Coordinates of C-alpha atoms and ligand atoms in Angstrom, one line a residue:
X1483 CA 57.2 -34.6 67.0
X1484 CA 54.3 -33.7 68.8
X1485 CA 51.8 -31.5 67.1
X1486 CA 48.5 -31.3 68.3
X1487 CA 46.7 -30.3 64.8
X1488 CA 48.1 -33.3 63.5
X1489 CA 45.9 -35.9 61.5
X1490 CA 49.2 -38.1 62.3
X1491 CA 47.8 -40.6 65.6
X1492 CA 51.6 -40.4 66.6
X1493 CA 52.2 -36.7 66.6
X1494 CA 48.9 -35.8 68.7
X1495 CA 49.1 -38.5 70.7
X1496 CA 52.7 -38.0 70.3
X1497 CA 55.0 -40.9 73.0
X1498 CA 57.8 -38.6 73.9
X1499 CA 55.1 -35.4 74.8
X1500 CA 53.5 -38.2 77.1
X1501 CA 56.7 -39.3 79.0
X1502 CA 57.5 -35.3 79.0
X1503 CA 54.7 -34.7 80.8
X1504 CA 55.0 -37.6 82.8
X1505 CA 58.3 -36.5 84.2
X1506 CA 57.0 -33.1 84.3
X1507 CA 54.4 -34.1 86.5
X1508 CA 57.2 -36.2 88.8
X1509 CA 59.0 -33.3 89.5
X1510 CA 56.3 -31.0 90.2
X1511 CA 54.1 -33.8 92.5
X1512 CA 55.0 -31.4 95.7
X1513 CA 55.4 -27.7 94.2
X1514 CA 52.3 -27.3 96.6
X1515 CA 52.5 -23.4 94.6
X1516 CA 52.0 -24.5 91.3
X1517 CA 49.3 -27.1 92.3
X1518 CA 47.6 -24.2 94.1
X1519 CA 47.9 -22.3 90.7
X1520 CA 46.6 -24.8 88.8
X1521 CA 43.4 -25.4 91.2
X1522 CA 43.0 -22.1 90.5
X1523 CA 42.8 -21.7 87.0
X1524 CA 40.2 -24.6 86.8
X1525 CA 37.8 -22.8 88.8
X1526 CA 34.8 -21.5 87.9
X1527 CA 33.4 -18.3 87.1
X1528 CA 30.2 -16.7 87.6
X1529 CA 29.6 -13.8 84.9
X1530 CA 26.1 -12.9 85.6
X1531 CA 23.8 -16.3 85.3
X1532 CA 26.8 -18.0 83.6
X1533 CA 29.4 -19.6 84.5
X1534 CA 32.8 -20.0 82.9
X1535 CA 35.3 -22.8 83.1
X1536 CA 38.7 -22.9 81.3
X1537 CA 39.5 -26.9 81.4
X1538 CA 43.2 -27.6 82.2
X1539 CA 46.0 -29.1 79.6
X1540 CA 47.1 -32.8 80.3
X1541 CA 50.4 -30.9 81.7
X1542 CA 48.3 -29.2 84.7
X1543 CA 46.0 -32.3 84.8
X1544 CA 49.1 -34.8 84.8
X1545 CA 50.4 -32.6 87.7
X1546 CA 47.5 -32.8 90.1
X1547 CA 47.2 -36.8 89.4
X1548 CA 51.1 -37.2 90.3
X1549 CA 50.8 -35.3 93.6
X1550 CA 50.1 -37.3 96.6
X1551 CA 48.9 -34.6 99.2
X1552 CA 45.7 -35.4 100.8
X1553 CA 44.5 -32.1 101.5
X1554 CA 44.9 -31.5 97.9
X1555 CA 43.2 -34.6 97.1
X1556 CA 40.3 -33.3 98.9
X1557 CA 40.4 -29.9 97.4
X1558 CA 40.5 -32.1 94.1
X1559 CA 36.7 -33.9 94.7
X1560 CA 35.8 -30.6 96.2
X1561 CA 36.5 -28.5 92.6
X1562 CA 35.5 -31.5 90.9
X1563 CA 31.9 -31.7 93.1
X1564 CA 31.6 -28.0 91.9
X1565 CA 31.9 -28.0 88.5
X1566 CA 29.9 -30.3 88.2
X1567 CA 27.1 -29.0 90.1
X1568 CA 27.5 -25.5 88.0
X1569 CA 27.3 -27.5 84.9
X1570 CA 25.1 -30.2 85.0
X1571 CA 23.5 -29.5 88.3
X1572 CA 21.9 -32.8 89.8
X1573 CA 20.8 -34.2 86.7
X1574 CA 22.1 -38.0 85.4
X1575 CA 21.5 -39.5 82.2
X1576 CA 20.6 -42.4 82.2
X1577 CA 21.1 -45.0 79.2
X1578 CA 21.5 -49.1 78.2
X1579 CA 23.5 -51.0 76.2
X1580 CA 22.5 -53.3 73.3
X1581 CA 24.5 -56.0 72.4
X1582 CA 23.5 -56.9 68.7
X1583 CA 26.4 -59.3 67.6
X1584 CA 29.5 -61.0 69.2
X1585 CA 30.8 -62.4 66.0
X1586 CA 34.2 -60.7 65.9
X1587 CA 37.6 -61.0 64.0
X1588 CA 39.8 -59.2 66.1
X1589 CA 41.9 -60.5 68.8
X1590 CA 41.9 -58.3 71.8
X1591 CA 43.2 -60.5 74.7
X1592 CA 40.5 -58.6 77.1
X1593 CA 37.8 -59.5 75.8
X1594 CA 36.0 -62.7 75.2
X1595 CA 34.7 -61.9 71.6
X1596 CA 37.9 -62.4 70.6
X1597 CA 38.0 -65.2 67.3
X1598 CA 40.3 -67.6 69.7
X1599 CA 38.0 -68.3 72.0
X1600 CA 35.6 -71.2 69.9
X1601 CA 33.5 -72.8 72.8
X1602 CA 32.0 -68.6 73.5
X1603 CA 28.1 -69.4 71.7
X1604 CA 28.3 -66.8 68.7
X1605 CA 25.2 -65.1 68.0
X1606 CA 23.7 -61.7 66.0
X1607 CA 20.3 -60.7 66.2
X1608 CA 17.5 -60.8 63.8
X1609 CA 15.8 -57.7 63.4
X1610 CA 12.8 -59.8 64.4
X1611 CA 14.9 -60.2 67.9
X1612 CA 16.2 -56.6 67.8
X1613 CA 12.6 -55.7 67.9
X1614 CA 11.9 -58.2 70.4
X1615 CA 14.9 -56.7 72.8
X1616 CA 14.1 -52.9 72.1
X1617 CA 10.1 -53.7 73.7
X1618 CA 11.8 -55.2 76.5
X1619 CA 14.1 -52.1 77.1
X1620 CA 11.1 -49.6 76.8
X1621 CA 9.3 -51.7 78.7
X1622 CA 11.8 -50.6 81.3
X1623 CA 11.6 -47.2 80.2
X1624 CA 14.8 -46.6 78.6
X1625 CA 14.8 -43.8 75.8
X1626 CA 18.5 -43.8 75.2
X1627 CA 20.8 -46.8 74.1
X1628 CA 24.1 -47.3 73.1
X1629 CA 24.2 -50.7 70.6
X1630 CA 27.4 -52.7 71.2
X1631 CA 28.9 -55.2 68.1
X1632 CA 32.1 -56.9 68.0
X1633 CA 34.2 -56.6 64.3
X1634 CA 33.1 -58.6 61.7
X1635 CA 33.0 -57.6 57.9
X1636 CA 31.2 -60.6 56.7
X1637 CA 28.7 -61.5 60.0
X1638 CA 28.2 -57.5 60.9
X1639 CA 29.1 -55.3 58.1
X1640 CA 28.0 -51.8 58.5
X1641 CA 24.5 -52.8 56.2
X1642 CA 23.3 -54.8 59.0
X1643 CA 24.0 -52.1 61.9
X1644 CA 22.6 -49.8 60.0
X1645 CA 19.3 -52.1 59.3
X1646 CA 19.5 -52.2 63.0
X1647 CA 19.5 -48.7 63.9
X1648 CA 17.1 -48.3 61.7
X1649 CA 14.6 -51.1 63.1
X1650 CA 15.4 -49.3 66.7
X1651 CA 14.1 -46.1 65.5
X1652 CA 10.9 -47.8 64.3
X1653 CA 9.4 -49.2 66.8
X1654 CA 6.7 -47.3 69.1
X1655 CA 5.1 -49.8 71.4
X1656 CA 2.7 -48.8 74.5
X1657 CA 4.3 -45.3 75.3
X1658 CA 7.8 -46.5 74.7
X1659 CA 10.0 -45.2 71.9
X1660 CA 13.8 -45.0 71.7
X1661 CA 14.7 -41.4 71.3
X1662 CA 18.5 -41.8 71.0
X1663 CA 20.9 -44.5 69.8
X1664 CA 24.9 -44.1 70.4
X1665 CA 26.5 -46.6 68.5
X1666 CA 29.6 -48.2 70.1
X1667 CA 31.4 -50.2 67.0
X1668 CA 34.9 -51.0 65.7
X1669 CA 36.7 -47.8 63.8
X1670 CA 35.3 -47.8 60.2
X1671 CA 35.6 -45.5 57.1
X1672 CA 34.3 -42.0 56.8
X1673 CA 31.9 -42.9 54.0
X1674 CA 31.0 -45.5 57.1
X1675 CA 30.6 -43.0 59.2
X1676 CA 28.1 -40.6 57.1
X1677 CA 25.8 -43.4 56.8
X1678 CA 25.9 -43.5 60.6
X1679 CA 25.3 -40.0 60.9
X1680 CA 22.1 -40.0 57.9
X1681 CA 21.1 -43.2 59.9
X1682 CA 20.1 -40.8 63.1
X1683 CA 22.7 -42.0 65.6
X1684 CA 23.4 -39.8 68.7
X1685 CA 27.2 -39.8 69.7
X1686 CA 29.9 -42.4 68.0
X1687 CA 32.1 -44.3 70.7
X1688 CA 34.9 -46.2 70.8
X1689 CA 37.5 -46.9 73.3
X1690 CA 40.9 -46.3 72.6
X1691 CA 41.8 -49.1 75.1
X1692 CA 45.2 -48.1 75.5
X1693 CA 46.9 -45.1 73.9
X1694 CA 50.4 -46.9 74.5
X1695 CA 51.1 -47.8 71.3
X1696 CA 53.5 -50.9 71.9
X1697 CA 50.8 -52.2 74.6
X1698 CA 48.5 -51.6 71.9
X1699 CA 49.8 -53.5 69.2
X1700 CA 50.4 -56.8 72.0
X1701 CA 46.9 -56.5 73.0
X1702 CA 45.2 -56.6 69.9
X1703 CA 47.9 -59.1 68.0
X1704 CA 44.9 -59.8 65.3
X1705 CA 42.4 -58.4 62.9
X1706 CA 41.8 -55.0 61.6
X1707 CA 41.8 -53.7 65.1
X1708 CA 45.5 -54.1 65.1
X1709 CA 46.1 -51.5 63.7
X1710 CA 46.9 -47.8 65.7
X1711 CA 46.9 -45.4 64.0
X1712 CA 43.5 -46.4 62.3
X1713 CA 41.8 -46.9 65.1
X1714 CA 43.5 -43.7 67.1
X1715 CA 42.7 -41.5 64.0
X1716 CA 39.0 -43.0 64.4
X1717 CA 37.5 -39.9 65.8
X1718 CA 39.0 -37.4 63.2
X1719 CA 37.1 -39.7 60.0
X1720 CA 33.9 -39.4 62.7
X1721 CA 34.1 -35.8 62.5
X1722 CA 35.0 -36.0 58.6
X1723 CA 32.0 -38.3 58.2
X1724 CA 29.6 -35.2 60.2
X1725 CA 29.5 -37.2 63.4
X1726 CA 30.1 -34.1 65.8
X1727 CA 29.9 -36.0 68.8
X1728 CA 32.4 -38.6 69.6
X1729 CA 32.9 -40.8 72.7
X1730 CA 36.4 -41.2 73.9
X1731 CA 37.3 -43.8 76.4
X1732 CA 40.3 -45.7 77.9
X1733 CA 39.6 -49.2 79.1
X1734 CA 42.0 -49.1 82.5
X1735 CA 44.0 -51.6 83.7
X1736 CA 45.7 -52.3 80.4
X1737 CA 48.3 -49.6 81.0
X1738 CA 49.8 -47.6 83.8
X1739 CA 46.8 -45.1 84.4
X1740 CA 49.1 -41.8 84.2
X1741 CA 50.2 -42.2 81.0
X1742 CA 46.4 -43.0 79.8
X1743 CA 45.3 -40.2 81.6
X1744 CA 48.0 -37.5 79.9
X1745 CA 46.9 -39.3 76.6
X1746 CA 43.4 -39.3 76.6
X1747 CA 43.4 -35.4 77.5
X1748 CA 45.6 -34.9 74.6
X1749 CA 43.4 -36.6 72.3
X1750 CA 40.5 -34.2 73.7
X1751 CA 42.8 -31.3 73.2
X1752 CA 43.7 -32.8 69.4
X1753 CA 39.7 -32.7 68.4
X1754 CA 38.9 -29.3 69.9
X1755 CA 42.0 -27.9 67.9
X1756 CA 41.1 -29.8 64.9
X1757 CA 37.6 -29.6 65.1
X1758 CA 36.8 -26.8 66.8
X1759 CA 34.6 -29.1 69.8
X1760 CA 36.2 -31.7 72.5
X1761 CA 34.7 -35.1 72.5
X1762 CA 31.2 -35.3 74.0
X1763 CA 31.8 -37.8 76.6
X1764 CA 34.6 -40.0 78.1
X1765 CA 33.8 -43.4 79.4
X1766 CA 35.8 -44.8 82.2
X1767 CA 35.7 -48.7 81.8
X1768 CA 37.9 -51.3 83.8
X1769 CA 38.5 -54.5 82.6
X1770 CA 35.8 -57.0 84.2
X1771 CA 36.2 -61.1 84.8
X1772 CA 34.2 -62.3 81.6
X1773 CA 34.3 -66.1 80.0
X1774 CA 37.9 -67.0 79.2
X1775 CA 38.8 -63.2 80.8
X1776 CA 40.9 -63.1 84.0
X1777 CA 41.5 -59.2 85.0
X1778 CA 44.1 -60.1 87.5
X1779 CA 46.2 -61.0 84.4
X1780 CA 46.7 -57.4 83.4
X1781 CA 49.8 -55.8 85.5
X1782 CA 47.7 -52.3 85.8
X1783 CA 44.6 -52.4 87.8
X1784 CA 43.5 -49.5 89.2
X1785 CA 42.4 -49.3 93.3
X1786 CA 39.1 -47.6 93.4
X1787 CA 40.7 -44.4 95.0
X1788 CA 42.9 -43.9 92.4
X1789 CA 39.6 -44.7 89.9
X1790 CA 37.9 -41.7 92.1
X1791 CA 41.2 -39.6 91.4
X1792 CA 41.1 -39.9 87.4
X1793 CA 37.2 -39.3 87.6
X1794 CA 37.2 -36.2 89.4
X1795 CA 40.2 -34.7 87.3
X1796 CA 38.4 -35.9 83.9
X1797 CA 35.8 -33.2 85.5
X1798 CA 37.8 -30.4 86.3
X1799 CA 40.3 -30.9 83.0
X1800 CA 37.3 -31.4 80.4
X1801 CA 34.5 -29.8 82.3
X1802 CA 31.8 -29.2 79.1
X1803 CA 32.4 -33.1 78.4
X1804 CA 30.0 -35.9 79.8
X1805 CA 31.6 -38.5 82.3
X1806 CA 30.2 -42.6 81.8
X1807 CA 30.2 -44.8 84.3
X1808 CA 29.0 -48.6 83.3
X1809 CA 27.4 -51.1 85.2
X1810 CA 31.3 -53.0 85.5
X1811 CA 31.1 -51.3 88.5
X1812 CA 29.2 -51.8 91.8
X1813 CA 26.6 -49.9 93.2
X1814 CA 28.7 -48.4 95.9
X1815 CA 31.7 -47.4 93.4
X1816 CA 29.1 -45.6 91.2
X1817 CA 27.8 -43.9 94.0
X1818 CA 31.2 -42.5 94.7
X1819 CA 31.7 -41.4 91.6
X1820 CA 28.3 -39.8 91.0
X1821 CA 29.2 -37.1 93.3
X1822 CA 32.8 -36.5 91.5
X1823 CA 31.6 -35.2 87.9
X1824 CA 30.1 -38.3 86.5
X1825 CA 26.9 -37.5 84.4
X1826 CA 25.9 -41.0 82.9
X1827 CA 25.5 -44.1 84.0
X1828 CA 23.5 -47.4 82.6
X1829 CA 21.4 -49.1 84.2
X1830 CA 19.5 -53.2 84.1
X1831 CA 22.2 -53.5 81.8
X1832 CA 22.4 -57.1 80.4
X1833 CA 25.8 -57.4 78.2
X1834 CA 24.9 -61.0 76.3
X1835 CA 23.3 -60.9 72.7
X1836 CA 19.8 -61.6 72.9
X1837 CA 19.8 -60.6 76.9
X1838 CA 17.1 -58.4 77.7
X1839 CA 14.4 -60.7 76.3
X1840 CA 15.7 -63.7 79.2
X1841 CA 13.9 -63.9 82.5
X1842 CA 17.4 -64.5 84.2
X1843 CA 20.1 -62.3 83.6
X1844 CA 21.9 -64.8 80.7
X1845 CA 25.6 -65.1 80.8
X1846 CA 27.0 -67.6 78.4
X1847 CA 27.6 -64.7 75.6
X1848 CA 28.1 -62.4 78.4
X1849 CA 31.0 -59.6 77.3
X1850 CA 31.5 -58.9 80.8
X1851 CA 30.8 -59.7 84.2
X1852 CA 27.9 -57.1 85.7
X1853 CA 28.6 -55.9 89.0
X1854 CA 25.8 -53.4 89.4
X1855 CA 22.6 -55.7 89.2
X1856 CA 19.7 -53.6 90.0
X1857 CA 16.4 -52.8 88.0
X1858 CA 16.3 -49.7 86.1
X1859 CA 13.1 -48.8 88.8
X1860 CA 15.9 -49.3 91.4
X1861 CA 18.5 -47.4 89.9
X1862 CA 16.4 -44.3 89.2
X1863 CA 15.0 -44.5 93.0
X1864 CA 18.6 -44.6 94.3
X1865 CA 19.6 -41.8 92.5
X1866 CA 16.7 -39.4 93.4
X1867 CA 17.3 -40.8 97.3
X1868 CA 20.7 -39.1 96.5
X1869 CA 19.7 -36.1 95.3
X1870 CA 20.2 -36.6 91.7
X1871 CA 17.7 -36.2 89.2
X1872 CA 17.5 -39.2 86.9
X1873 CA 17.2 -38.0 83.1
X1874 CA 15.7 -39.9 80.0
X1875 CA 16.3 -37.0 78.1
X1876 CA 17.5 -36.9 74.3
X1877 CA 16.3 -33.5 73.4
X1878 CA 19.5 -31.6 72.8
X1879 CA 20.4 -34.4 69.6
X1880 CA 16.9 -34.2 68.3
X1881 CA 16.9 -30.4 68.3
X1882 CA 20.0 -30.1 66.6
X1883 CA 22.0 -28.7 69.3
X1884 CA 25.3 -31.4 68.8
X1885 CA 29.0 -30.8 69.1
X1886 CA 29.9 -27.4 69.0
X1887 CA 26.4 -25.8 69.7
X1888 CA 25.8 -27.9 72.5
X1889 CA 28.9 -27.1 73.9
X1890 CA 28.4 -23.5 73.3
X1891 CA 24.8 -24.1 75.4
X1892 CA 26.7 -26.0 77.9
X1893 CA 29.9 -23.5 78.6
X1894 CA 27.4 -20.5 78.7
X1895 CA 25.7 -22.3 81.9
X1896 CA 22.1 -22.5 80.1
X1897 CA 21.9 -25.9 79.9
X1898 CA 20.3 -25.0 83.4
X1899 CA 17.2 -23.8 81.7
X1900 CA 16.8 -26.6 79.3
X1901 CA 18.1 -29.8 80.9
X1902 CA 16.8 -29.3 83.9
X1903 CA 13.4 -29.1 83.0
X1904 CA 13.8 -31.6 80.4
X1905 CA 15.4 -34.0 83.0
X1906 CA 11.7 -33.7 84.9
X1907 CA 10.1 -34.2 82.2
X1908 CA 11.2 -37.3 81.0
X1909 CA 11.6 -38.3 85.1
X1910 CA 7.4 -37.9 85.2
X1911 CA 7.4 -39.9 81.8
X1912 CA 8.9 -42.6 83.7
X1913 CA 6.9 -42.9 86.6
X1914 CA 3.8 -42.4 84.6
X1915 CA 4.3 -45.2 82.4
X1916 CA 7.0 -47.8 84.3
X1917 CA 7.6 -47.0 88.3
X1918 CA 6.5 -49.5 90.8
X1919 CA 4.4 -47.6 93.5
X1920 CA 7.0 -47.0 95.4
X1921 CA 9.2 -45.1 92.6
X1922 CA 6.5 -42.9 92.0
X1923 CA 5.8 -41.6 95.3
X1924 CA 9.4 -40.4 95.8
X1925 CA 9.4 -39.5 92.3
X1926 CA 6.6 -37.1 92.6
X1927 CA 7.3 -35.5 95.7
X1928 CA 10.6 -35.1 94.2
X1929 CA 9.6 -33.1 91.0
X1930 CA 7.3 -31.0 93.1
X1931 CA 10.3 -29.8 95.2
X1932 CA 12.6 -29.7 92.3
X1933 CA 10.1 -27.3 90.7
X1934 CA 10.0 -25.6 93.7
X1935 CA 13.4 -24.4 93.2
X1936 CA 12.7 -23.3 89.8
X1937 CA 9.4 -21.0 91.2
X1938 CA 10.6 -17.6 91.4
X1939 CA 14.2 -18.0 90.4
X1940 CA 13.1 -18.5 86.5
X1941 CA 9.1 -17.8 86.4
X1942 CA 9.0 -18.5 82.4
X1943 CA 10.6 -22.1 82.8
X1944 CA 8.5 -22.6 85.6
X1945 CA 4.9 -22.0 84.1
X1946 CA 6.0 -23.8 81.0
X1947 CA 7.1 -27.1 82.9
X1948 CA 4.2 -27.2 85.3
X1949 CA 1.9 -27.0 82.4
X1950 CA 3.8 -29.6 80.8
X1951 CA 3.8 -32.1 83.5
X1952 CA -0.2 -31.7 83.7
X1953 CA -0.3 -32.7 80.0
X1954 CA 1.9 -35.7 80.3
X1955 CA -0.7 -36.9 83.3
X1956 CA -3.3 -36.4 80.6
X1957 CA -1.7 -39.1 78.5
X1958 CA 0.2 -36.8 76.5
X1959 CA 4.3 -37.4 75.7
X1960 CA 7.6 -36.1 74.4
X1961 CA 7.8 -32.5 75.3
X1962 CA 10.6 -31.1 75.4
X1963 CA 12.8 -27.4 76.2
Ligands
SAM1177 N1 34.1 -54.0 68.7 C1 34.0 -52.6 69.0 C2 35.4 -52.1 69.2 O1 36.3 -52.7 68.8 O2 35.6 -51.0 69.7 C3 33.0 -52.4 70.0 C4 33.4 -52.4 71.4 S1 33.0 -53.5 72.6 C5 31.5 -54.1 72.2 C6 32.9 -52.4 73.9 C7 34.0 -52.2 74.8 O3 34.0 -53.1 75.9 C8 35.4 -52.4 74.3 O4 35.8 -51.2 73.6 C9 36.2 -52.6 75.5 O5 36.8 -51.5 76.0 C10 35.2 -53.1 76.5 N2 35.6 -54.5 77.0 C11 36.0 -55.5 76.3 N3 36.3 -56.5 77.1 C12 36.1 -56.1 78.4 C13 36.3 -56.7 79.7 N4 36.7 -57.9 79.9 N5 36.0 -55.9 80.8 C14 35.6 -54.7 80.6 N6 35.4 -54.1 79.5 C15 35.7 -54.8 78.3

């Protein structure tokens, strides 16, 4: 039965509620009344200098994603372009991955770590290497990463990611230092995930992959990872363990998107019942061509309009919750996306072991193909040729402000006040210490005329963050709001 408070993976993410809903959905694809109704309710609301947004259930959401209108579809990236902008204004995060291991046990049939495949070259770092990869990485000038391990008790047990983390932390080379580490790695224990959380780590992710349960149990036929309900009931042990921000994700093309979709909003609607705060971002992953990996031979890939669709109602269903997008996809795709609620995106990613360190992009332990190619100078010059600004910032996590108090910051608008500035802060960081030329001229005519926004509408903020960008060209670092 479903029951959202349940601890019970099947009674949150309960089958027969999905193919309800489904149905439900179905049958109301062309009330073009209710659809209205439901636009409606996800609106904003502008109380003063905050805003309000009430989120939709995966019933309403479900709804909008069966219906094929396409003025509806427009009003769809319109609400979704909206919400965004009241929430997170232009601002993107901007974050890498670190692959510290591909020994795995587990047999996923996506992905080329899995313990068939014997000609992939296993490797795990040393922490001599892990050093050796973080100077590349803030050499770049990334502040935020996400470290990446397959499964593996024996090769990876939870000593040597924590050793890891910790070696991460430690190391302050030139101006560089990493002010935030995610950590991406296979569902563990709660006493696991204390250690994580006394280790420092930002938010804990894992993908559900798919929330189908049969599907489930065919794609992962091996290993620990086999089994559902430990890995679906992950994110409650998190949350046991004191990790208040968790990472949901569904990897798509593994299962018909709409019931993924209904699913993934009910797991976001189990925490915030449970737990009192929704998951702190969602990634949006497709399967990618990788070693012995052929995407073609999942039935459910996703057309990127569809992909756009999903995106933009993960904005307007979950509004206060982040939205990833990797570098699986392709510069144009991203750029898409950007505009539809998505408020993180990696960049100069390299997904091999031992990869940042390699002149050439290395792809032999490669986890999966990357579309998006660019430097992380190029990425953040695109975005700010958008419009966007691009943030390095971690200062929410190291002030405390984590599940439910940054999402109390978040829903009451102000993280106008602190993100925004803190976004331009690390921005000038960047082009201080790692733009090419050309970088830092846009980059600097585009802080003056974002500060030129802030002069007069918030005088405080203003004085504060002009005297703050003086210091950092003084040599001084790591301010923050
Ligand atoms: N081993 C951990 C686990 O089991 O969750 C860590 C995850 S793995 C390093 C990161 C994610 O990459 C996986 O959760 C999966 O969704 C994704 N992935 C695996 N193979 C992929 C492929 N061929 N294309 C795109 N994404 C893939």
């Amino acid at each position: 039965m479903y029951d959202k408070k349940s601890l019970k993976a099947e009674e949150f993410i309960n089958h027969e509620e999905v193919l309800r809903t489904l149905d439900y959905a179905e049958k109301n694809k062309n009330n073009l009344e209710l659809i209205n109704e439901i636009l409606e309710k996800a609106r904003p609301t502008h109380v003063g200098r905050e805003t309000f947004c009430k989120g939709l259930t995966h019933e309403e959401a479900s709804v909008l994603l069966a219906c094929e209108d396409k003025g509806i579809l427009q009003k769809i990236y319109d609400l979704a372009q909206e919400i965004k902008e009241s929430f997170y204004g232009q601002r993107i995060v901007i974050f890498a991955p670190l692959y510290l291991s591909n020994y795995c046990v587990n047999g996923c049939v996506y992905c080329p770590y899995h313990n068939q495949n014997h000609h992939i070259p296993r490797k795990k770092l040393t922490q001599e290497e892990v050093k050796a990869e973080v100077i590349a990485l803030q050499d770049m000038g990334h502040k935020r990463l996400a470290i990446e391990s397959g499964e593996d008790p024996v090769n990876n047990p939870i000593e040597y990611i924590l050793e890891c983390i910790n070696t991460i932390y430690s190391i302050k080379h030139k101006n560089g230092a990493i002010r935030r580490v995610n950590v991406n790695i296979a569902a563990t224990t709660v006493e696991n995930y204390r250690k994580l959380k006394e280790a420092g780590i930002g938010t804990y992710i894992l993908f559900q992959e798919t929330y189908h349960k049969e599907s489930y149990e065919k794609l992962h036929p091996t290993g620990p990872k086999h089994n559902y309900a430990y890995h679906t009931e992950a994110m409650d042990r998190a949350m046991e363990g004191g990790i208040d921000d968790v990472g949901l994700g569904v990897l798509f093309g593994l299962e018909r998107y709409k019931y993924e979709f209904a699913a993934l909003l009910m797991h976001a609607e189990h925490l915030e019942a449970v737990h009192g705060v929704g998951p702190h971002t969602i990634s949006v992953p497709r399967v990618k061509k990788a070693d012995d990996i052929d995407p073609n031979a999942f039935d459910n890939g996703i057309d990127d309009e569809t992909f756009a669709k999903i995106v933009a109602l993960t904005r307007i269903a979950v509004p206060y919750t982040g939205i990833i997008i990797s570098t699986r996809e392709t510069q144009t795709v991203r750029e898409k996306l950007l505009q539809l609620g998505v408020s993180q995106v990696s960049g100069a990613s390299r997904t091999s072991v031992g990869g940042y360190t390699e002149e050439e992009r290395p792809v032999e332990t490669e986890q999966f193909d990357v579309s998006d190619q660019r430097t992380l100078d190029e990425v953040v010059r695109w975005l700010m040729e958008r419009g966007h600004i691009p943030s390095f910032c971690t200062a929410c996590y190291r002030e405390g402000r984590t599940g439910d108090r940054f999402m109390s910051l978040c829903k009451t608008g102000q993280i106008q006040n602190c993100c925004q500035p803190n976004a331009l802060i690390t921005l000038k960081e960047f082009l201080m210490d790692y733009a090419s030329e050309e970088t830092k001229k846009i980059g600097e005519e585009f802080i003056k005329k974002e500060l030129d926004k802030i002069q007069g509408v918030n005088e405080a903020v203003y004085k504060a963050l002009t005297n703050n960008l003086k210091e950092i060209e003084n040599g001084k670092r790591d301010f923050r709001f």
